[in-house]
């Protein structure tokens, strides 16, 4: 059974800091790994998708890496801004089923 | 392109009733998945449909069912509602299971 763990559960940083969010999974037989952002009371917004054959993806200030052999992914956020405050979730997908971590709640203080 | 839409956005029901939630995927997307999100359990997979066929199902009781129509729109039904069914129900669509999942805003269900 796939299990996804995200560390830390919560993170508070001052504006402008670079930060790393971690995601680990137990079964490396995945199709892809996706990072999402969720604002309170809202749905999920896709940030980055990494296919199982890829090592990283970048979008603007975001960079996500994937190491399937060790069952780990990281989401790097450069020059954080107060608007980045949200819960960040990672999900691994295999055979049409996605398993989510519990998320990291990020607060960026002005 | 319009995003994933879900209706209704909010719903209040009483125990024992049944409810039907609707999801319209992004045009051209054939895979639709449903998830339940609660504070205690997080996001849990309910089921996934592709071309009108349920291909995967999560660990939920038979009270939870779904279907997908030929236009890829999907419905989820919960019968004999329980208090614990109160949750945010999210629908996601993608071209195939290996492509990016796009989520709708969700339907917030409150069971009294």
mmCIF file of N, CA and C in Angstrom, chain B residues 18-23 34-36 46-47 49 63-67 69 74-78 89-90 109:
data_model
loop_
_atom_site.group_PDB
_atom_site.id
_atom_site.type_symbol
_atom_site.label_atom_id
_atom_site.label_comp_id
_atom_site.label_asym_id
_atom_site.label_seq_id
_atom_site.Cartn_x
_atom_site.Cartn_y
_atom_site.Cartn_z
ATOM 1 N N UNK B 18 -29.825 10.667 0.494
ATOM 2 C CA UNK B 18 -28.813 10.366 -0.500
ATOM 3 C C UNK B 18 -28.505 11.635 -1.284
ATOM 4 N N UNK B 19 -27.329 11.666 -1.916
ATOM 5 C CA UNK B 19 -26.900 12.870 -2.612
ATOM 6 C C UNK B 19 -26.182 12.495 -3.905
ATOM 7 N N UNK B 20 -26.315 13.350 -4.903
ATOM 8 C CA UNK B 20 -25.612 13.169 -6.176
ATOM 9 C C UNK B 20 -24.816 14.421 -6.486
ATOM 10 N N UNK B 21 -23.532 14.232 -6.732
ATOM 11 C CA UNK B 21 -22.639 15.334 -7.072
ATOM 12 C C UNK B 21 -22.219 15.191 -8.529
ATOM 13 N N UNK B 22 -22.013 16.325 -9.180
ATOM 14 C CA UNK B 22 -21.691 16.294 -10.600
ATOM 15 C C UNK B 22 -20.343 16.942 -10.882
ATOM 16 N N UNK B 23 -19.670 16.418 -11.888
ATOM 17 C CA UNK B 23 -18.361 16.925 -12.289
ATOM 18 C C UNK B 23 -18.283 16.977 -13.807
ATOM 19 N N UNK B 34 -12.355 11.002 -8.403
ATOM 20 C CA UNK B 34 -13.043 11.627 -7.277
ATOM 21 C C UNK B 34 -12.256 11.386 -5.995
ATOM 22 N N UNK B 35 -12.249 12.423 -5.137
ATOM 23 C CA UNK B 35 -11.547 12.352 -3.864
ATOM 24 C C UNK B 35 -12.420 12.946 -2.766
ATOM 25 N N UNK B 36 -12.218 12.432 -1.562
ATOM 26 C CA UNK B 36 -12.868 12.988 -0.389
ATOM 27 C C UNK B 36 -11.793 13.620 0.487
ATOM 28 N N UNK B 46 -11.433 8.053 -4.117
ATOM 29 C CA UNK B 46 -12.712 7.335 -4.161
ATOM 30 C C UNK B 46 -12.763 6.393 -5.351
ATOM 31 N N UNK B 47 -12.719 6.936 -6.553
ATOM 32 C CA UNK B 47 -12.685 6.121 -7.762
ATOM 33 C C UNK B 47 -12.236 6.938 -8.962
ATOM 34 N N UNK B 49 -12.626 7.033 -13.352
ATOM 35 C CA UNK B 49 -13.320 6.577 -14.553
ATOM 36 C C UNK B 49 -12.556 7.006 -15.785
ATOM 37 N N UNK B 63 -21.843 2.353 -0.308
ATOM 38 C CA UNK B 63 -22.761 3.500 -0.358
ATOM 39 C C UNK B 63 -22.245 4.575 -1.331
ATOM 40 N N UNK B 64 -20.974 4.530 -1.599
ATOM 41 C CA UNK B 64 -20.357 5.482 -2.528
ATOM 42 C C UNK B 64 -20.294 4.834 -3.910
ATOM 43 N N UNK B 65 -20.888 5.476 -4.871
ATOM 44 C CA UNK B 65 -20.869 4.945 -6.234
ATOM 45 C C UNK B 65 -20.730 6.097 -7.209
ATOM 46 N N UNK B 66 -20.422 5.746 -8.431
ATOM 47 C CA UNK B 66 -20.271 6.797 -9.434
ATOM 48 C C UNK B 66 -20.535 6.255 -10.812
ATOM 49 N N UNK B 67 -20.512 7.169 -11.759
ATOM 50 C CA UNK B 67 -20.617 6.762 -13.151
ATOM 51 C C UNK B 67 -20.061 7.877 -14.031
ATOM 52 N N UNK B 69 -20.434 9.458 -18.073
ATOM 53 C CA UNK B 69 -21.251 9.462 -19.273
ATOM 54 C C UNK B 69 -20.378 9.545 -20.520
ATOM 55 N N UNK B 74 -19.124 13.246 -15.108
ATOM 56 C CA UNK B 74 -19.210 12.168 -14.116
ATOM 57 C C UNK B 74 -20.118 12.598 -12.967
ATOM 58 N N UNK B 75 -20.754 11.636 -12.388
ATOM 59 C CA UNK B 75 -21.559 11.855 -11.193
ATOM 60 C C UNK B 75 -21.105 10.902 -10.095
ATOM 61 N N UNK B 76 -21.233 11.385 -8.859
ATOM 62 C CA UNK B 76 -20.929 10.554 -7.705
ATOM 63 C C UNK B 76 -22.163 10.542 -6.811
ATOM 64 N N UNK B 77 -22.527 9.384 -6.337
ATOM 65 C CA UNK B 77 -23.714 9.246 -5.502
ATOM 66 C C UNK B 77 -23.334 8.657 -4.145
ATOM 67 N N UNK B 78 -23.880 9.227 -3.104
ATOM 68 C CA UNK B 78 -23.700 8.663 -1.763
ATOM 69 C C UNK B 78 -25.086 8.390 -1.197
ATOM 70 N N UNK B 89 -15.688 17.236 -1.417
ATOM 71 C CA UNK B 89 -15.539 16.222 -2.464
ATOM 72 C C UNK B 89 -14.963 16.894 -3.700
ATOM 73 N N UNK B 90 -13.800 16.400 -4.098
ATOM 74 C CA UNK B 90 -13.076 16.984 -5.210
ATOM 75 C C UNK B 90 -13.072 16.049 -6.408
ATOM 76 N N UNK B 109 -19.978 19.168 1.339
ATOM 77 C CA UNK B 109 -21.185 18.481 1.820
ATOM 78 C C UNK B 109 -21.202 18.491 3.343
#
